PDB file of C-alpha atoms and ligand atoms in Angstrom:
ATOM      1  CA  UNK Z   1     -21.869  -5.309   9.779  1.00  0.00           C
ATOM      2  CA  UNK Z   2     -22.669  -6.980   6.507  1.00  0.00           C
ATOM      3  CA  UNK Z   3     -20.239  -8.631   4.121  1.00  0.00           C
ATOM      4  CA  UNK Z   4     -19.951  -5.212   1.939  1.00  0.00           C
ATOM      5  CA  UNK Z   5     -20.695  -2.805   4.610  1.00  0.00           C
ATOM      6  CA  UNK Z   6     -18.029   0.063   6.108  1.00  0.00           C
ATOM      7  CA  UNK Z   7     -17.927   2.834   8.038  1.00  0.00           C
ATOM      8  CA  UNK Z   8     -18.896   5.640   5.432  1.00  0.00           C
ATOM      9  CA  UNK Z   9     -15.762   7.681   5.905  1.00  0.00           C
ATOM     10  CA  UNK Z  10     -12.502   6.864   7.027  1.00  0.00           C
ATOM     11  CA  UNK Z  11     -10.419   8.638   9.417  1.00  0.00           C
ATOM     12  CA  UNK Z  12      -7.337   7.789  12.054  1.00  0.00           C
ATOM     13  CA  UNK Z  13      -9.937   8.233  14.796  1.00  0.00           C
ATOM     14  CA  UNK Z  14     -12.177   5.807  13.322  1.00  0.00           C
ATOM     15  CA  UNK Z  15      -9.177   3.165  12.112  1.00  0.00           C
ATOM     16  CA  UNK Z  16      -8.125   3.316  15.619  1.00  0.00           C
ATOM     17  CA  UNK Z  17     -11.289   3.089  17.483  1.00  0.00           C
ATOM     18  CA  UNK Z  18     -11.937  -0.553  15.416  1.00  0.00           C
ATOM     19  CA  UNK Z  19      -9.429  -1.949  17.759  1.00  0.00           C
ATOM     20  CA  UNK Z  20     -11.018  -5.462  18.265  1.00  0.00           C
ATOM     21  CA  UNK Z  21     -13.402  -4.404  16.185  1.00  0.00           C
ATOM     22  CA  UNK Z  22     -14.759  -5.659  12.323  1.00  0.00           C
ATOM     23  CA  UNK Z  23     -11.875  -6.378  10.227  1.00  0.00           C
ATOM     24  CA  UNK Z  24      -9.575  -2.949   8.991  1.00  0.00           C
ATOM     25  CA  UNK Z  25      -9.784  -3.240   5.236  1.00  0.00           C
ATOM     26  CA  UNK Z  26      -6.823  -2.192   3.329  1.00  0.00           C
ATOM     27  CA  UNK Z  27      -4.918  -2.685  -0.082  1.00  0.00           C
ATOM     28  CA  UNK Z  28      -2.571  -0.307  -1.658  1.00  0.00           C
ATOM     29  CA  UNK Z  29      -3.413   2.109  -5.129  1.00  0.00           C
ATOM     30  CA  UNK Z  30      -0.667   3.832  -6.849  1.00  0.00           C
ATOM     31  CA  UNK Z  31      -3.095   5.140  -9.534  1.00  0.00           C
ATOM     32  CA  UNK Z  32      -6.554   6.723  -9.859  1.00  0.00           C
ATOM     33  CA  UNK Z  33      -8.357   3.855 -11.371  1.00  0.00           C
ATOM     34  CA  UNK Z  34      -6.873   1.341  -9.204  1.00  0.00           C
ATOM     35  CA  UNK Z  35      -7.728   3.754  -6.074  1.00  0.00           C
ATOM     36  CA  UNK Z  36     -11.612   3.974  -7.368  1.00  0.00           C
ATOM     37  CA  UNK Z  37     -11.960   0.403  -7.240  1.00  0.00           C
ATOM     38  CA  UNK Z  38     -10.755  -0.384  -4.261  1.00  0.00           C
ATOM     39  CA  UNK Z  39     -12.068   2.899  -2.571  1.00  0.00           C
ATOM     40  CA  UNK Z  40     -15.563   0.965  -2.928  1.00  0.00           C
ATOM     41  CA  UNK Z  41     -14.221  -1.365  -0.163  1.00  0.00           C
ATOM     42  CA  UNK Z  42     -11.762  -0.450   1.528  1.00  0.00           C
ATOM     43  CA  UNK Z  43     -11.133   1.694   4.891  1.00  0.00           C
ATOM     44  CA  UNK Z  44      -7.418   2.434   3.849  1.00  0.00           C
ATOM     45  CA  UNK Z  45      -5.591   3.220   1.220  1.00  0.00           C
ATOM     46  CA  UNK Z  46      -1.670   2.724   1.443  1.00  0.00           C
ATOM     47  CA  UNK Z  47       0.618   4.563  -1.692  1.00  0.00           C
ATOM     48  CA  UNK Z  48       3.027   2.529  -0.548  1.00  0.00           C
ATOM     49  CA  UNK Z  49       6.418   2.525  -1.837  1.00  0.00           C
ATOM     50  CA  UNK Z  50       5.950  -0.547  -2.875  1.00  0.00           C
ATOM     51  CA  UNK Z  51       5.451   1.629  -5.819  1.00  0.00           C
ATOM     52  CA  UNK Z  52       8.834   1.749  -7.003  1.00  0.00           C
ATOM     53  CA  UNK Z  53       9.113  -2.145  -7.733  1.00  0.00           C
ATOM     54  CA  UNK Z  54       5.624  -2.359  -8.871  1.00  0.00           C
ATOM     55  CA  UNK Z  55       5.202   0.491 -11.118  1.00  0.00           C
ATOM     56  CA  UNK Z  56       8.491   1.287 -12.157  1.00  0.00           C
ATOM     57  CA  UNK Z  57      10.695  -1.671 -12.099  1.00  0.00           C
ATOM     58  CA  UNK Z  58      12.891  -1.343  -9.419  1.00  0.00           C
ATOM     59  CA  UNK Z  59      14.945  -3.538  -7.301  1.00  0.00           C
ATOM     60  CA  UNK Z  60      13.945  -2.672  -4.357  1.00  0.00           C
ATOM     61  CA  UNK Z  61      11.811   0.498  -2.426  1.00  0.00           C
ATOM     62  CA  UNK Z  62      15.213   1.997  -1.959  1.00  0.00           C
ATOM     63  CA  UNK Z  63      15.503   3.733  -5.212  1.00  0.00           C
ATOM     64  CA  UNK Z  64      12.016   5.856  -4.427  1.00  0.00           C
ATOM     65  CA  UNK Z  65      11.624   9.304  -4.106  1.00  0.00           C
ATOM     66  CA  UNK Z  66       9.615  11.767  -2.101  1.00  0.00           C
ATOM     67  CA  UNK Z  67       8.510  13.062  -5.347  1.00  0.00           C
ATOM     68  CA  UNK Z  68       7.576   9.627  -6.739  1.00  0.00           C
ATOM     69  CA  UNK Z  69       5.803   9.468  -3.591  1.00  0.00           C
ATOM     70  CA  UNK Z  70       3.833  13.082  -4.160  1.00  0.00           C
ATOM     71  CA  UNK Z  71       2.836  12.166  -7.496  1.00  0.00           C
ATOM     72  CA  UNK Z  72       1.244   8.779  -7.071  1.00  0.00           C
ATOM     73  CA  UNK Z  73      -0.639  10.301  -3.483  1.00  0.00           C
ATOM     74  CA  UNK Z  74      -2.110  12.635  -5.653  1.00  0.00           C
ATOM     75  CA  UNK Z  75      -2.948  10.685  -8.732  1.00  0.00           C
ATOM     76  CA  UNK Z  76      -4.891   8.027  -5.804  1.00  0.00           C
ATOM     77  CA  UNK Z  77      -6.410  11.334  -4.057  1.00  0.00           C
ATOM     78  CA  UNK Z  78      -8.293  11.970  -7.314  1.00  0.00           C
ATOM     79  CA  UNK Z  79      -9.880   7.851  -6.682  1.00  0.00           C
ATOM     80  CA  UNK Z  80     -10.682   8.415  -2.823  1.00  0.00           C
ATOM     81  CA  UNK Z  81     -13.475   9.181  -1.648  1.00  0.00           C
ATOM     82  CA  UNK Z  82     -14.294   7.162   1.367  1.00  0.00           C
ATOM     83  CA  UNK Z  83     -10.657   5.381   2.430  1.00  0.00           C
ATOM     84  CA  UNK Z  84      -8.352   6.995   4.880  1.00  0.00           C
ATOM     85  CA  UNK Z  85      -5.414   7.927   2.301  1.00  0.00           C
ATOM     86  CA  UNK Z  86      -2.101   6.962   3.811  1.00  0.00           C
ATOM     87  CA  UNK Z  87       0.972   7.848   2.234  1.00  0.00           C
ATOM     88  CA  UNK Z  88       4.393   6.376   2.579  1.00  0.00           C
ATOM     89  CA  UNK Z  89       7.536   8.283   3.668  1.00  0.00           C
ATOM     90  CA  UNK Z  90      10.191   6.775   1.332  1.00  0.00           C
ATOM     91  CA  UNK Z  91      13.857   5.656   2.049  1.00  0.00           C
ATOM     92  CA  UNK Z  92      15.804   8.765   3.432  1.00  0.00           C
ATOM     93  CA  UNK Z  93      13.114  10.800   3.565  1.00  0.00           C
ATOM     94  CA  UNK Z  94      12.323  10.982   7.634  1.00  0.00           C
ATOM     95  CA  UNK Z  95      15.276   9.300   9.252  1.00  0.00           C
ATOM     96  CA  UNK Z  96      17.855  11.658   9.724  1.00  0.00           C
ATOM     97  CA  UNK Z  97      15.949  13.509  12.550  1.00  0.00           C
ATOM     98  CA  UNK Z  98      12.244  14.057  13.586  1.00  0.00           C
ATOM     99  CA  UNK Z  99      12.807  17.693  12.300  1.00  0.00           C
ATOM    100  CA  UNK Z 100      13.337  15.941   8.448  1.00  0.00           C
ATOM    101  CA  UNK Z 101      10.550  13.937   9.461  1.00  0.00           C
ATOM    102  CA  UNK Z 102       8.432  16.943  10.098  1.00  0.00           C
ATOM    103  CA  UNK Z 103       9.473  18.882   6.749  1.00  0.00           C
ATOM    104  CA  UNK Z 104       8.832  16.166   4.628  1.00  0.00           C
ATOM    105  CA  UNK Z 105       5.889  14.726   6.097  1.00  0.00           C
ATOM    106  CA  UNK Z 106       4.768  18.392   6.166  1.00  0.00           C
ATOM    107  CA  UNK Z 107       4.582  18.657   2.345  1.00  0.00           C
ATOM    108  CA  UNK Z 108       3.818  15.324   1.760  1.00  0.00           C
ATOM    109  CA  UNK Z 109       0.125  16.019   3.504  1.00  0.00           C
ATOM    110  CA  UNK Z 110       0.194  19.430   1.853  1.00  0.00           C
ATOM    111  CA  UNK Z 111       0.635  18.269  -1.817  1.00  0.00           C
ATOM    112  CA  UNK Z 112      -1.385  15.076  -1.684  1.00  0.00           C
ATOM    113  CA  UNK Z 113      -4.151  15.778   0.522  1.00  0.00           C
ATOM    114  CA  UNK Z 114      -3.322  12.659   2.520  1.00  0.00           C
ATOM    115  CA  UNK Z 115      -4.876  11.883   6.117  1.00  0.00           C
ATOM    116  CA  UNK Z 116      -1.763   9.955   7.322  1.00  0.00           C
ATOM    117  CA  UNK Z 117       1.655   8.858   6.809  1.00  0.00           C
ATOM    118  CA  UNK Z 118       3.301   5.425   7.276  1.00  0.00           C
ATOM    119  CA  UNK Z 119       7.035   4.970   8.048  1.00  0.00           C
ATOM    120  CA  UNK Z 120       9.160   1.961   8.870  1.00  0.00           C
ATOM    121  CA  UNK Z 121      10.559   1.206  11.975  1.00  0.00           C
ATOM    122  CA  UNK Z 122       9.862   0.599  15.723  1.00  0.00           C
ATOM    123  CA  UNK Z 123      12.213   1.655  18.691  1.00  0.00           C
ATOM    124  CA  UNK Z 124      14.336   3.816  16.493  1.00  0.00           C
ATOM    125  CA  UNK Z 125      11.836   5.623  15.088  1.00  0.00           C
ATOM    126  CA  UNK Z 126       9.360   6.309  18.460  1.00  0.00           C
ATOM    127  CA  UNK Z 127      10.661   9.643  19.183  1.00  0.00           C
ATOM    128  CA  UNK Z 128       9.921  10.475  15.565  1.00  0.00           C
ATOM    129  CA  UNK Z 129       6.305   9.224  15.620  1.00  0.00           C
ATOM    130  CA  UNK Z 130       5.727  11.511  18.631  1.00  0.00           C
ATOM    131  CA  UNK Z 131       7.243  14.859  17.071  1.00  0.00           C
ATOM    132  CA  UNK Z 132       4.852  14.070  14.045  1.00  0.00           C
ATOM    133  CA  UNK Z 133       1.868  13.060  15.688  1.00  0.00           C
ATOM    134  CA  UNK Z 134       2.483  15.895  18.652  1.00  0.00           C
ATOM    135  CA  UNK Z 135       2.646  18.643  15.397  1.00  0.00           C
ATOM    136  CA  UNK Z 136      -0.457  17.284  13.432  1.00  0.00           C
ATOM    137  CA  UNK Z 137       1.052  14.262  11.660  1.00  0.00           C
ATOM    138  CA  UNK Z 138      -0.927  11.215  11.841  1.00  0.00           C
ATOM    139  CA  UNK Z 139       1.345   8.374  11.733  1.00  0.00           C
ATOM    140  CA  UNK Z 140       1.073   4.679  10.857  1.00  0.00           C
ATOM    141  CA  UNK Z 141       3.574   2.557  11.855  1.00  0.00           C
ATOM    142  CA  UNK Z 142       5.251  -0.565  10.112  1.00  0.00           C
ATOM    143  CA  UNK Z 143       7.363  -3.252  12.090  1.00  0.00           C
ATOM    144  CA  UNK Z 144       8.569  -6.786  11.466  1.00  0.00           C
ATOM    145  CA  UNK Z 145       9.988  -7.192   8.071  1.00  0.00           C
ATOM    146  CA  UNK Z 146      10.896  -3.514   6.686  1.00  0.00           C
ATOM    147  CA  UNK Z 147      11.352  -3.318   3.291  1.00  0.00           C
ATOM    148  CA  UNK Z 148      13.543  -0.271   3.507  1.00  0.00           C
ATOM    149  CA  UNK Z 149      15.779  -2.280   5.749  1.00  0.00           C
ATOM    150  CA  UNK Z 150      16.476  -4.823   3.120  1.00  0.00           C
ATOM    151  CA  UNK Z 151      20.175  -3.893   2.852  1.00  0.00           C
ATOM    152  CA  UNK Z 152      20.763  -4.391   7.061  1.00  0.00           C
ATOM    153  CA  UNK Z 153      18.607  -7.631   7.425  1.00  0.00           C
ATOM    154  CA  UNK Z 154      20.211  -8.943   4.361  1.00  0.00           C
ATOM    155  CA  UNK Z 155      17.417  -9.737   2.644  1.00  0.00           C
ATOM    156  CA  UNK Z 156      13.235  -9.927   3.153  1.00  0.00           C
ATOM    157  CA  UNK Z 157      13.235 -12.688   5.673  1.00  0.00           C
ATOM    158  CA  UNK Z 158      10.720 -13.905   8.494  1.00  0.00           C
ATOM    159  CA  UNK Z 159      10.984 -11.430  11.093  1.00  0.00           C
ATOM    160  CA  UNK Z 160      10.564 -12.110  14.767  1.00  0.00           C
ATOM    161  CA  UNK Z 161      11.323 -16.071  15.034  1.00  0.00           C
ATOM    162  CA  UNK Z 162      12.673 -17.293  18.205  1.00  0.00           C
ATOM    163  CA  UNK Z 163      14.767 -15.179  20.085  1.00  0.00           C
ATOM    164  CA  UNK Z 164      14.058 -11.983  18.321  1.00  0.00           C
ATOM    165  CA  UNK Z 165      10.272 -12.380  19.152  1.00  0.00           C
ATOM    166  CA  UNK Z 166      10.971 -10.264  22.067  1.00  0.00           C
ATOM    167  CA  UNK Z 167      12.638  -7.033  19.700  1.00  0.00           C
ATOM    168  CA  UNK Z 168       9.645  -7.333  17.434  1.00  0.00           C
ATOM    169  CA  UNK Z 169       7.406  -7.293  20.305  1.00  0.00           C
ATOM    170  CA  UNK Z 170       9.358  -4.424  21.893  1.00  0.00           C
ATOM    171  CA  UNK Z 171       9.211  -2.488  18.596  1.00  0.00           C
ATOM    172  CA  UNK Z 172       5.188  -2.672  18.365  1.00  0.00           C
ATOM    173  CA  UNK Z 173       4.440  -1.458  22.020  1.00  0.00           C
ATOM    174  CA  UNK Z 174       7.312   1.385  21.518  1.00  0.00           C
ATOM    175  CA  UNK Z 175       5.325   2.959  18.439  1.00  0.00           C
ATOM    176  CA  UNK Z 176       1.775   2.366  20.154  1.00  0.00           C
ATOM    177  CA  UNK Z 177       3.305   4.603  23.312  1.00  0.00           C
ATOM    178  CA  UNK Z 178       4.802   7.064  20.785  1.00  0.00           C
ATOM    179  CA  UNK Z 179       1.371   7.608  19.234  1.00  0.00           C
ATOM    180  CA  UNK Z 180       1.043   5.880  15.902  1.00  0.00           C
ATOM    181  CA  UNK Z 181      -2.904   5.494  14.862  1.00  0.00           C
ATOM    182  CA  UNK Z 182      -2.011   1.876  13.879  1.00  0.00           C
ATOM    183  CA  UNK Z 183       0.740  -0.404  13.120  1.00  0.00           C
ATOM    184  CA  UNK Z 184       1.825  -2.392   9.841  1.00  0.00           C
ATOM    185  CA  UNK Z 185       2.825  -6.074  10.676  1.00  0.00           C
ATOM    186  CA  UNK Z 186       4.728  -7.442   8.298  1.00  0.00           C
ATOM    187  CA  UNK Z 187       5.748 -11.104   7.764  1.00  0.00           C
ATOM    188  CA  UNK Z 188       6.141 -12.064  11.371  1.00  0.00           C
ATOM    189  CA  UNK Z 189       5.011 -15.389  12.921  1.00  0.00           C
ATOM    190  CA  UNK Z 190       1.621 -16.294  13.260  1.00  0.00           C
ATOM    191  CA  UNK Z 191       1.500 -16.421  16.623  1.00  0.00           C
ATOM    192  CA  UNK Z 192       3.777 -13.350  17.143  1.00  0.00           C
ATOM    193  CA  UNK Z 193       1.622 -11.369  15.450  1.00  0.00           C
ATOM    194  CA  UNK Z 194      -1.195 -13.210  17.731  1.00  0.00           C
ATOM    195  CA  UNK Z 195       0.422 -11.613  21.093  1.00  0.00           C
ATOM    196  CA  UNK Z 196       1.263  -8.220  19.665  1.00  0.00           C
ATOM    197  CA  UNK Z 197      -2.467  -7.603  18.649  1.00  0.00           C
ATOM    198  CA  UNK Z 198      -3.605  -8.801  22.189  1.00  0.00           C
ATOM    199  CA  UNK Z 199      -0.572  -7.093  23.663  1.00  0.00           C
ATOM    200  CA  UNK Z 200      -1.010  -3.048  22.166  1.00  0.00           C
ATOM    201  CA  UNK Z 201      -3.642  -0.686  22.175  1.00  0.00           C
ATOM    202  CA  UNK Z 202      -3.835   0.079  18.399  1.00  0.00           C
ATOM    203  CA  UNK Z 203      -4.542  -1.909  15.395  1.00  0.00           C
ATOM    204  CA  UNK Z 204      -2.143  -4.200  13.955  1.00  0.00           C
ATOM    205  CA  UNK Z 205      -2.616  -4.249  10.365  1.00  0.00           C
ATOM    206  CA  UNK Z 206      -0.891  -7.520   8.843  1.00  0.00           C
ATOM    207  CA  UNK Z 207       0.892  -8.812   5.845  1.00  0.00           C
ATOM    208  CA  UNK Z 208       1.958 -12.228   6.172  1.00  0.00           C
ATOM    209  CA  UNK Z 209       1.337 -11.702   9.700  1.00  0.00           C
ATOM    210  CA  UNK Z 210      -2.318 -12.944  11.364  1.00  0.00           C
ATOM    211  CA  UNK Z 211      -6.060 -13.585  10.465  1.00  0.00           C
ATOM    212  CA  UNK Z 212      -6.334 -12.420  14.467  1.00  0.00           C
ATOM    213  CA  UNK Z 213      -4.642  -9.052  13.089  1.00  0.00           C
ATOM    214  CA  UNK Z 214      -7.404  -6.248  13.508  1.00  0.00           C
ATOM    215  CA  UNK Z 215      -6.720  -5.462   9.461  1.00  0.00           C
ATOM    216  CA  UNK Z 216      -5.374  -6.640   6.739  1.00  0.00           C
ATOM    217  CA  UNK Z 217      -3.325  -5.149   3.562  1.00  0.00           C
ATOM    218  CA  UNK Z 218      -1.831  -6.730   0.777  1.00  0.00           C
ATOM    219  CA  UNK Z 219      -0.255  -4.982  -2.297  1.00  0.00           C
ATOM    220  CA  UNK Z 220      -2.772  -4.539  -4.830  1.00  0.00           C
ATOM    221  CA  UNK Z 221      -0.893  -5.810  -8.334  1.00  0.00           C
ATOM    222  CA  UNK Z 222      -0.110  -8.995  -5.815  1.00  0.00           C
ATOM    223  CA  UNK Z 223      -3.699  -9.994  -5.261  1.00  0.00           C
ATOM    224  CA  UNK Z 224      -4.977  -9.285  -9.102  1.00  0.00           C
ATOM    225  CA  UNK Z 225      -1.536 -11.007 -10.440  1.00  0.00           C
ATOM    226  CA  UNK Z 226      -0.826  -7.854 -12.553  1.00  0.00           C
ATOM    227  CA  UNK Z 227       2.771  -8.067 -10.850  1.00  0.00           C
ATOM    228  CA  UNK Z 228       4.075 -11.615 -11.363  1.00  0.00           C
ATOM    229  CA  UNK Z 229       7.658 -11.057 -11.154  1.00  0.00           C
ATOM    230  CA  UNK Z 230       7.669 -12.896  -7.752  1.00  0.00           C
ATOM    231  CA  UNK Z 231       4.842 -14.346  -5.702  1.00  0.00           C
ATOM    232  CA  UNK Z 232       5.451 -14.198  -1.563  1.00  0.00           C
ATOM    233  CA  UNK Z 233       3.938 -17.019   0.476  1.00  0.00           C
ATOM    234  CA  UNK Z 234       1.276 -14.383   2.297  1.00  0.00           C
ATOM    235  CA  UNK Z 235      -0.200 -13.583  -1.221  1.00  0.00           C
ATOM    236  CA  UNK Z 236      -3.236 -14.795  -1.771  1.00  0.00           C
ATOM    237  CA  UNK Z 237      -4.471 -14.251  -5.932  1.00  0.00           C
ATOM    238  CA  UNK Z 238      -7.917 -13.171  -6.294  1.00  0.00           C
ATOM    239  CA  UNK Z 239      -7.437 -12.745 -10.045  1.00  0.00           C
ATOM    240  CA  UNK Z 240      -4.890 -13.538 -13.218  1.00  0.00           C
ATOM    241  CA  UNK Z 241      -5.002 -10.130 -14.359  1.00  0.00           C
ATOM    242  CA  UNK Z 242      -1.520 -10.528 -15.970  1.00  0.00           C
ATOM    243  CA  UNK Z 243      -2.276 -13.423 -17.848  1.00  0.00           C
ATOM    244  CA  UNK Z 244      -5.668 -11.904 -18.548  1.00  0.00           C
ATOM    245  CA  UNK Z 245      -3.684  -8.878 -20.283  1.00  0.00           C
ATOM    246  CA  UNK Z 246      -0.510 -11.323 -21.809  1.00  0.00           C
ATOM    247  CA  UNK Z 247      -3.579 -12.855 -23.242  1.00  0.00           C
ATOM    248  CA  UNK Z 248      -5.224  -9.610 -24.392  1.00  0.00           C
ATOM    249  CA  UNK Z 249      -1.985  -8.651 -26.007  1.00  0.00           C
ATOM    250  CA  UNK Z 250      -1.108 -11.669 -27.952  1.00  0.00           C
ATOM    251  CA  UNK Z 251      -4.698 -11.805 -29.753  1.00  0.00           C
ATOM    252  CA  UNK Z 252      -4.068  -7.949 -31.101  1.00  0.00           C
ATOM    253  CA  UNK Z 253      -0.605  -8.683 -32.135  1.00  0.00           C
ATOM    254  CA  UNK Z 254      -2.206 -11.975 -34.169  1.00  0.00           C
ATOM    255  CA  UNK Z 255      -5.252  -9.710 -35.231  1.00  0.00           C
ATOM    256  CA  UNK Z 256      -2.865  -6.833 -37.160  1.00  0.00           C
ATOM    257  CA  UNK Z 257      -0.550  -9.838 -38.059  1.00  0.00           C
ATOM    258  CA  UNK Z 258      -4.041 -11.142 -40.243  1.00  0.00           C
ATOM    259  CA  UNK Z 259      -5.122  -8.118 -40.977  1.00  0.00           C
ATOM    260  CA  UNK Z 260      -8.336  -8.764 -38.799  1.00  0.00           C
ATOM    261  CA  UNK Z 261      -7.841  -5.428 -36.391  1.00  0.00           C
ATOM    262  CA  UNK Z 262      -9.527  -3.062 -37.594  1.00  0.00           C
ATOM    263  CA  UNK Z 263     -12.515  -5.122 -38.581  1.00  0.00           C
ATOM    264  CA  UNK Z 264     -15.674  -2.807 -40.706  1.00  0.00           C
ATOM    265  CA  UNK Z 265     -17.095  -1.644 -37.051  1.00  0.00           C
ATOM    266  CA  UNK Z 266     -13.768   0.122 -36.060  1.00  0.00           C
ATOM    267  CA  UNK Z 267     -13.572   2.187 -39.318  1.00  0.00           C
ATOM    268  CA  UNK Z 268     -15.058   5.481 -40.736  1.00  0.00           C
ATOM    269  CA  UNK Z 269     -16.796   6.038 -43.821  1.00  0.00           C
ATOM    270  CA  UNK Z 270     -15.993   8.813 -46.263  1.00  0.00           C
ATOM    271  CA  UNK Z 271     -19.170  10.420 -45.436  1.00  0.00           C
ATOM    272  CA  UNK Z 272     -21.730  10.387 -42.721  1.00  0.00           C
ATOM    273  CA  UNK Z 273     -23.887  13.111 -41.477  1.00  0.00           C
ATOM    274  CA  UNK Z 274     -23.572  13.859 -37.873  1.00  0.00           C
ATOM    275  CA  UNK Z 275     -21.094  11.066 -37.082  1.00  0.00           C
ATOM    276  CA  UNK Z 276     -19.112  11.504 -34.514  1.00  0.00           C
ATOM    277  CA  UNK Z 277     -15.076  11.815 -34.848  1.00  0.00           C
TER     278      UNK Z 277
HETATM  279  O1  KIV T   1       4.866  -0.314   0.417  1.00  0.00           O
HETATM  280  C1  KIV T   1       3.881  -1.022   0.673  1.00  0.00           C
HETATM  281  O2  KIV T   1       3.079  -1.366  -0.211  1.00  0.00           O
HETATM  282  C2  KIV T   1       3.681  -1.443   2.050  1.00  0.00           C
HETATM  283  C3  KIV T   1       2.641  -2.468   2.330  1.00  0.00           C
HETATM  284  C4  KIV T   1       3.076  -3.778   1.798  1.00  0.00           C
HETATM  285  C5  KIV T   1       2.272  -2.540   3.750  1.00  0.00           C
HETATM  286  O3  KIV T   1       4.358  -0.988   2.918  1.00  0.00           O
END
């Protein structure tokens, strides 16, 4: 495969059968123009609820909602063309019982036209992933560090070190047996995340996890630097766009300040035939 080539169009079936395969691409959108770009070169796109600190200034991805959730999908359905759209189940939203699971997932499909949806959580959640996926729900699955979790592991630490190698381990294989298409990795050691992708029989797909992952993600506003109010170790910047805009900004504030903005070219004249308002 060349360096810009993908499969044409996306699909769980085809995400899972590049197990050991070329590279899974994948970033997150949240917005239409954001999912057009990265639709050109990408095989998934996440709305994760990584939304809710990103785009709306929240603490943490507790504070999302299923409707949040509905509304970005379908704002990044509008982008897609090619990508396998993957939508996240938010905080509260599929935990209670594989029957909530179900409902919600249900109309989260329904609404945004979504080919999958991700949830957090290994063990616990495996009889979940196999209601879903047994009823039509294509599920991805995300182990290691869950965000969600933040308020039980006390924070957004390395998971899997040492000892607890073993539970991460245990969590992975328990959502490939349940049925999940692929699995999230998140912020695991390196060569944790080494063994699980040897170890399962679907894609691992990791953040701060692997280059021997079968995929990647990363959050898009992380790898542009549009969201700078923290920097994790596993993001890597492929652009300033923040500084780019901070920049941007400050020059029209100095322009109106001078009375520069708007300059002869950005005006109308009293009359002109067949100009265009
Ligand atoms: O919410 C999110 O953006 C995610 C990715 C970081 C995997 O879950």
């Amino acid at each position: 495969m060349s360096v810009t080539a993908r499969a044409k169009i996306s699909n769980p079936q085809s995400i899972l059968a590049r197990k050991g395969g070329d590279p899974i691409i994948c970033l997150t959108a949240y917005t239409t123009p954001i999912a057009h770009l990265v639709d050109q070169h990408c095989d998934l796109v996440l709305v994760g609820d990584s939304v809710g600190m990103v785009l709306h200034g929240l603490p943490s991805t507790i504070g999302v909602t299923l409707d949040m959730m509905i509304l970005h999908g379908q704002a990044v359905r509008r982008g897609v063309d090619n990508a396998l759209l993957v939508v996240d189940m938010p905080f509260g939203s599929y935990e209670e019982s594989p029957a909530q699971a179900f409902r919600n997932a249900a109309r989260v499909m329904a609404e945004t036209g979504c080919g999958a949806v991700k949830l957090e959580g290994g063990s616990s959640m495996a009889d979940t992933i196999r209601f879903l996926v047994a009823r039509g729900v294509p599920v991805v699955a995300h182990v290691g560090l869950t965000p969600q979790s933040v308020n039980t592991f006390g924070g957004y630490a390395v998971q899997g070190r040492g000892d607890d190698a073993d539970r991460v381990l245990a969590d992975a294989r328990a959502v490939a047996e349940a049925g999940a298409f692929c699995v999230v990795l998140e912020k695991v050691p390196e060569t944790l995340a080494r063994t699980i992708t040897a170890d399962i029989a679907i894609p691992t797909i990791g953040i701060g996890a692997s280059p021997a992952c079968d995929g990647q993600i990363l959050v898009v506003d992380d790898m542009l630097g549009l969201f700078t109010d923290f920097r994790p170790k596993f993001v890597k910047r492929y652009a300033e766009l923040g500084h780019a805009a901070a920049e941007a900004v400050a020059a029209y504030a100095e322009d109106v300040r001078q009375r520069r903005f708007p300059a002869p070219e950005h005006v109308f004249a009293d009359t002109l035939p067949g100009e265009k308002t």
